[in-house]
Amino acid sequence: MNLPKKRILVMTAVQAERDAVLRGLKGDQRFDVCLAGVGPAAAAANTARILATAEYDLVVSAGIGGGFPGRAEIGSLVVANEIVAADLGVATPKGFMSLDELGFGCTRVQVDLRLVNRLTEALLAANLPVSAAPILTVSTVTGTAESAAEMAARVPGAAAEAMEGYGVAIAALDRGLPVLEIRSISNLVGPRDRNAWRIKEALAVLETASSVFLEVLL
Ligand SMILES: O=C(O)c1cccc(C(=O)CC[C@H]2O[C@@H](n3cnc4c(=O)[nH]cnc43)[C@H](O)[C@@H]2O)c1
């Protein structure tokens, strides 16, 4: 019996990340790898546009990201066990209040933990340093030690920060599709230091991780 072929949409912010994922997928036609653009709004709009054109079984937000010190080091991978819009809310004199706390919506997207575990275990089996943890989506990149500490405390256990996951996730949820996010850590979240970035290395890890998708996600 021919099982229906799964189709998976992978969204990356920029072309360099898309190229890395495509190299890892080795041309497998069951994956479409498309550009989300940088930031949650562009990611939501571009993901929604693509999901309107074809039938998919799973949506993945993939790319580089910042790792919270002590939780995800440069060169490691983080698979989201929750995708959180960490700066969607209001700043008050008593601190940040999320949209959830305000009663205006949901900033925390749940993911299929069975899929997360399968992917994480496969990445570990491929000798890749990986953890499953909440990944934060921000519109403003964290750039100071104080804001990094505040952000890490805002979502207990958060291991990484990026800018597209929540946007991709909302578009997937709107179509009733499961979503995953995977980030290859290129820098530590904290004081801005572009010289400390290891983008080339992170893209190489993203490529290797993408080759594992073939074994697990189909
Ligand atoms: O100019 C800076 O200091 C700076 C610091 C961190 C990130 C940026 C970006 O422009 C990020 C754009 C792109 O990369 C992803 N990314 C990678 N590291 C992080 C991070 O620490 N926090 C948030 N996003 C990050 C992100 O998903 C974007 O697509 C500039």
PDB file of N, CA, C and O in Angstrom, residues 42-80:
ATOM      1  N   ALA A  42       6.766  39.233   9.436  1.00  0.00           N
ATOM      2  CA  ALA A  42       7.122  38.732   8.090  1.00  0.00           C
ATOM      3  C   ALA A  42       6.996  37.222   8.047  1.00  0.00           C
ATOM      4  O   ALA A  42       6.471  36.635   7.094  1.00  0.00           O
ATOM      5  N   ALA A  43       7.433  36.562   9.108  1.00  0.00           N
ATOM      6  CA  ALA A  43       7.386  35.093   9.140  1.00  0.00           C
ATOM      7  C   ALA A  43       5.953  34.593   9.082  1.00  0.00           C
ATOM      8  O   ALA A  43       5.648  33.631   8.372  1.00  0.00           O
ATOM      9  N   ALA A  44       5.064  35.240   9.815  1.00  0.00           N
ATOM     10  CA  ALA A  44       3.653  34.826   9.797  1.00  0.00           C
ATOM     11  C   ALA A  44       3.042  35.040   8.415  1.00  0.00           C
ATOM     12  O   ALA A  44       2.383  34.149   7.861  1.00  0.00           O
ATOM     13  N   ALA A  45       3.305  36.206   7.848  1.00  0.00           N
ATOM     14  CA  ALA A  45       2.705  36.534   6.546  1.00  0.00           C
ATOM     15  C   ALA A  45       3.219  35.595   5.455  1.00  0.00           C
ATOM     16  O   ALA A  45       2.430  35.051   4.663  1.00  0.00           O
ATOM     17  N   ASN A  46       4.523  35.375   5.423  1.00  0.00           N
ATOM     18  CA  ASN A  46       5.093  34.525   4.365  1.00  0.00           C
ATOM     19  C   ASN A  46       4.700  33.066   4.545  1.00  0.00           C
ATOM     20  O   ASN A  46       4.431  32.361   3.570  1.00  0.00           O
ATOM     21  N   THR A  47       4.643  32.607   5.784  1.00  0.00           N
ATOM     22  CA  THR A  47       4.224  31.219   6.025  1.00  0.00           C
ATOM     23  C   THR A  47       2.765  31.033   5.626  1.00  0.00           C
ATOM     24  O   THR A  47       2.406  30.065   4.943  1.00  0.00           O
ATOM     25  N   ALA A  48       1.916  31.976   6.009  1.00  0.00           N
ATOM     26  CA  ALA A  48       0.490  31.890   5.660  1.00  0.00           C
ATOM     27  C   ALA A  48       0.297  31.892   4.148  1.00  0.00           C
ATOM     28  O   ALA A  48      -0.504  31.119   3.601  1.00  0.00           O
ATOM     29  N   ARG A  49       1.071  32.734   3.462  1.00  0.00           N
ATOM     30  CA  ARG A  49       0.952  32.819   1.994  1.00  0.00           C
ATOM     31  C   ARG A  49       1.284  31.461   1.360  1.00  0.00           C
ATOM     32  O   ARG A  49       0.581  30.975   0.486  1.00  0.00           O
ATOM     33  N   ILE A  50       2.349  30.831   1.848  1.00  0.00           N
ATOM     34  CA  ILE A  50       2.775  29.546   1.266  1.00  0.00           C
ATOM     35  C   ILE A  50       1.804  28.429   1.625  1.00  0.00           C
ATOM     36  O   ILE A  50       1.447  27.590   0.796  1.00  0.00           O
ATOM     37  N   LEU A  51       1.307  28.440   2.859  1.00  0.00           N
ATOM     38  CA  LEU A  51       0.351  27.394   3.272  1.00  0.00           C
ATOM     39  C   LEU A  51      -0.956  27.478   2.512  1.00  0.00           C
ATOM     40  O   LEU A  51      -1.704  26.497   2.445  1.00  0.00           O
ATOM     41  N   ALA A  52      -1.216  28.631   1.928  1.00  0.00           N
ATOM     42  CA  ALA A  52      -2.455  28.784   1.132  1.00  0.00           C
ATOM     43  C   ALA A  52      -2.284  28.175  -0.264  1.00  0.00           C
ATOM     44  O   ALA A  52      -3.267  28.023  -1.007  1.00  0.00           O
ATOM     45  N   THR A  53      -1.062  27.809  -0.619  1.00  0.00           N
ATOM     46  CA  THR A  53      -0.821  27.357  -1.993  1.00  0.00           C
ATOM     47  C   THR A  53      -0.689  25.838  -2.123  1.00  0.00           C
ATOM     48  O   THR A  53      -0.718  25.306  -3.224  1.00  0.00           O
ATOM     49  N   ALA A  54      -0.464  25.147  -0.983  1.00  0.00           N
ATOM     50  CA  ALA A  54      -0.256  23.689  -1.088  1.00  0.00           C
ATOM     51  C   ALA A  54      -0.609  23.025   0.244  1.00  0.00           C
ATOM     52  O   ALA A  54      -0.719  23.694   1.274  1.00  0.00           O
ATOM     53  N   GLU A  55      -0.797  21.705   0.178  1.00  0.00           N
ATOM     54  CA  GLU A  55      -1.149  20.935   1.386  1.00  0.00           C
ATOM     55  C   GLU A  55       0.140  20.446   2.060  1.00  0.00           C
ATOM     56  O   GLU A  55       0.998  19.836   1.404  1.00  0.00           O
ATOM     57  N   TYR A  56       0.274  20.721   3.363  1.00  0.00           N
ATOM     58  CA  TYR A  56       1.441  20.243   4.115  1.00  0.00           C
ATOM     59  C   TYR A  56       0.971  19.451   5.330  1.00  0.00           C
ATOM     60  O   TYR A  56      -0.162  19.602   5.789  1.00  0.00           O
ATOM     61  N   ASP A  57       1.880  18.626   5.847  1.00  0.00           N
ATOM     62  CA  ASP A  57       1.584  17.826   7.046  1.00  0.00           C
ATOM     63  C   ASP A  57       2.275  18.383   8.287  1.00  0.00           C
ATOM     64  O   ASP A  57       1.905  18.051   9.416  1.00  0.00           O
ATOM     65  N   LEU A  58       3.308  19.197   8.073  1.00  0.00           N
ATOM     66  CA  LEU A  58       4.092  19.717   9.201  1.00  0.00           C
ATOM     67  C   LEU A  58       4.808  20.984   8.740  1.00  0.00           C
ATOM     68  O   LEU A  58       5.203  21.099   7.579  1.00  0.00           O
ATOM     69  N   VAL A  59       4.961  21.937   9.659  1.00  0.00           N
ATOM     70  CA  VAL A  59       5.683  23.171   9.378  1.00  0.00           C
ATOM     71  C   VAL A  59       6.830  23.286  10.386  1.00  0.00           C
ATOM     72  O   VAL A  59       6.641  23.035  11.591  1.00  0.00           O
ATOM     73  N   VAL A  60       8.014  23.632   9.906  1.00  0.00           N
ATOM     74  CA  VAL A  60       9.192  23.756  10.767  1.00  0.00           C
ATOM     75  C   VAL A  60       9.789  25.155  10.597  1.00  0.00           C
ATOM     76  O   VAL A  60      10.022  25.603   9.479  1.00  0.00           O
ATOM     77  N   SER A  61      10.031  25.829  11.735  1.00  0.00           N
ATOM     78  CA  SER A  61      10.792  27.079  11.719  1.00  0.00           C
ATOM     79  C   SER A  61      12.232  26.719  12.064  1.00  0.00           C
ATOM     80  O   SER A  61      12.494  26.152  13.140  1.00  0.00           O
ATOM     81  N   ALA A  62      13.149  26.991  11.155  1.00  0.00           N
ATOM     82  CA  ALA A  62      14.541  26.561  11.347  1.00  0.00           C
ATOM     83  C   ALA A  62      15.498  27.722  11.065  1.00  0.00           C
ATOM     84  O   ALA A  62      15.225  28.568  10.219  1.00  0.00           O
ATOM     85  N   GLY A  63      16.598  27.743  11.829  1.00  0.00           N
ATOM     86  CA  GLY A  63      17.583  28.792  11.583  1.00  0.00           C
ATOM     87  C   GLY A  63      18.579  28.908  12.706  1.00  0.00           C
ATOM     88  O   GLY A  63      18.664  28.032  13.574  1.00  0.00           O
ATOM     89  N   ILE A  64      19.316  30.007  12.688  1.00  0.00           N
ATOM     90  CA  ILE A  64      20.262  30.257  13.775  1.00  0.00           C
ATOM     91  C   ILE A  64      19.515  30.983  14.893  1.00  0.00           C
ATOM     92  O   ILE A  64      18.420  31.500  14.696  1.00  0.00           O
ATOM     93  N   GLY A  65      20.124  30.986  16.056  1.00  0.00           N
ATOM     94  CA  GLY A  65      19.489  31.659  17.177  1.00  0.00           C
ATOM     95  C   GLY A  65      20.491  31.963  18.252  1.00  0.00           C
ATOM     96  O   GLY A  65      21.642  31.503  18.212  1.00  0.00           O
ATOM     97  N   GLY A  66      20.045  32.734  19.226  1.00  0.00           N
ATOM     98  CA  GLY A  66      20.883  33.042  20.381  1.00  0.00           C
ATOM     99  C   GLY A  66      20.614  32.062  21.497  1.00  0.00           C
ATOM    100  O   GLY A  66      19.464  31.689  21.729  1.00  0.00           O
ATOM    101  N   GLY A  67      21.675  31.653  22.182  1.00  0.00           N
ATOM    102  CA  GLY A  67      21.523  30.727  23.300  1.00  0.00           C
ATOM    103  C   GLY A  67      21.658  31.446  24.633  1.00  0.00           C
ATOM    104  O   GLY A  67      22.521  32.315  24.778  1.00  0.00           O
ATOM    105  N   PHE A  68      20.801  31.096  25.575  1.00  0.00           N
ATOM    106  CA  PHE A  68      20.935  31.685  26.911  1.00  0.00           C
ATOM    107  C   PHE A  68      22.109  31.020  27.622  1.00  0.00           C
ATOM    108  O   PHE A  68      22.199  29.786  27.645  1.00  0.00           O
ATOM    109  N   PRO A  69      23.024  31.836  28.169  1.00  0.00           N
ATOM    110  CA  PRO A  69      24.220  31.267  28.811  1.00  0.00           C
ATOM    111  C   PRO A  69      23.876  30.212  29.854  1.00  0.00           C
ATOM    112  O   PRO A  69      22.954  30.366  30.636  1.00  0.00           O
ATOM    113  N   GLY A  70      24.623  29.094  29.778  1.00  0.00           N
ATOM    114  CA  GLY A  70      24.386  28.000  30.715  1.00  0.00           C
ATOM    115  C   GLY A  70      23.259  27.092  30.290  1.00  0.00           C
ATOM    116  O   GLY A  70      23.028  26.038  30.898  1.00  0.00           O
ATOM    117  N   ARG A  71      22.534  27.473  29.230  1.00  0.00           N
ATOM    118  CA  ARG A  71      21.409  26.634  28.770  1.00  0.00           C
ATOM    119  C   ARG A  71      21.627  26.114  27.348  1.00  0.00           C
ATOM    120  O   ARG A  71      21.215  25.021  27.019  1.00  0.00           O
ATOM    121  N   ALA A  72      22.224  26.918  26.492  1.00  0.00           N
ATOM    122  CA  ALA A  72      22.496  26.472  25.118  1.00  0.00           C
ATOM    123  C   ALA A  72      23.752  27.202  24.641  1.00  0.00           C
ATOM    124  O   ALA A  72      23.734  28.412  24.460  1.00  0.00           O
ATOM    125  N   GLU A  73      24.813  26.449  24.439  1.00  0.00           N
ATOM    126  CA  GLU A  73      26.097  27.065  24.069  1.00  0.00           C
ATOM    127  C   GLU A  73      26.192  27.212  22.557  1.00  0.00           C
ATOM    128  O   GLU A  73      25.503  26.519  21.794  1.00  0.00           O
ATOM    129  N   ILE A  74      27.070  28.082  22.108  1.00  0.00           N
ATOM    130  CA  ILE A  74      27.317  28.277  20.667  1.00  0.00           C
ATOM    131  C   ILE A  74      27.708  26.932  20.059  1.00  0.00           C
ATOM    132  O   ILE A  74      28.514  26.193  20.626  1.00  0.00           O
ATOM    133  N   GLY A  75      27.123  26.590  18.926  1.00  0.00           N
ATOM    134  CA  GLY A  75      27.418  25.322  18.247  1.00  0.00           C
ATOM    135  C   GLY A  75      26.454  24.215  18.604  1.00  0.00           C
ATOM    136  O   GLY A  75      26.503  23.122  18.023  1.00  0.00           O
ATOM    137  N   SER A  76      25.572  24.492  19.588  1.00  0.00           N
ATOM    138  CA  SER A  76      24.584  23.456  19.940  1.00  0.00           C
ATOM    139  C   SER A  76      23.255  23.738  19.237  1.00  0.00           C
ATOM    140  O   SER A  76      23.093  24.757  18.569  1.00  0.00           O
ATOM    141  N   LEU A  77      22.321  22.817  19.415  1.00  0.00           N
ATOM    142  CA  LEU A  77      20.983  22.930  18.823  1.00  0.00           C
ATOM    143  C   LEU A  77      19.937  22.978  19.934  1.00  0.00           C
ATOM    144  O   LEU A  77      20.129  22.368  20.999  1.00  0.00           O
ATOM    145  N   VAL A  78      18.867  23.699  19.672  1.00  0.00           N
ATOM    146  CA  VAL A  78      17.717  23.672  20.584  1.00  0.00           C
ATOM    147  C   VAL A  78      16.473  23.356  19.764  1.00  0.00           C
ATOM    148  O   VAL A  78      16.240  23.947  18.702  1.00  0.00           O
ATOM    149  N   VAL A  79      15.738  22.362  20.217  1.00  0.00           N
ATOM    150  CA  VAL A  79      14.433  22.021  19.614  1.00  0.00           C
ATOM    151  C   VAL A  79      13.369  22.522  20.587  1.00  0.00           C
ATOM    152  O   VAL A  79      13.429  22.218  21.791  1.00  0.00           O
ATOM    153  N   ALA A  80      12.440  23.313  20.080  1.00  0.00           N
ATOM    154  CA  ALA A  80      11.451  23.948  20.960  1.00  0.00           C
ATOM    155  C   ALA A  80      10.462  22.928  21.501  1.00  0.00           C
ATOM    156  O   ALA A  80       9.842  22.190  20.728  1.00  0.00           O
TER     157      ALA A  80
END
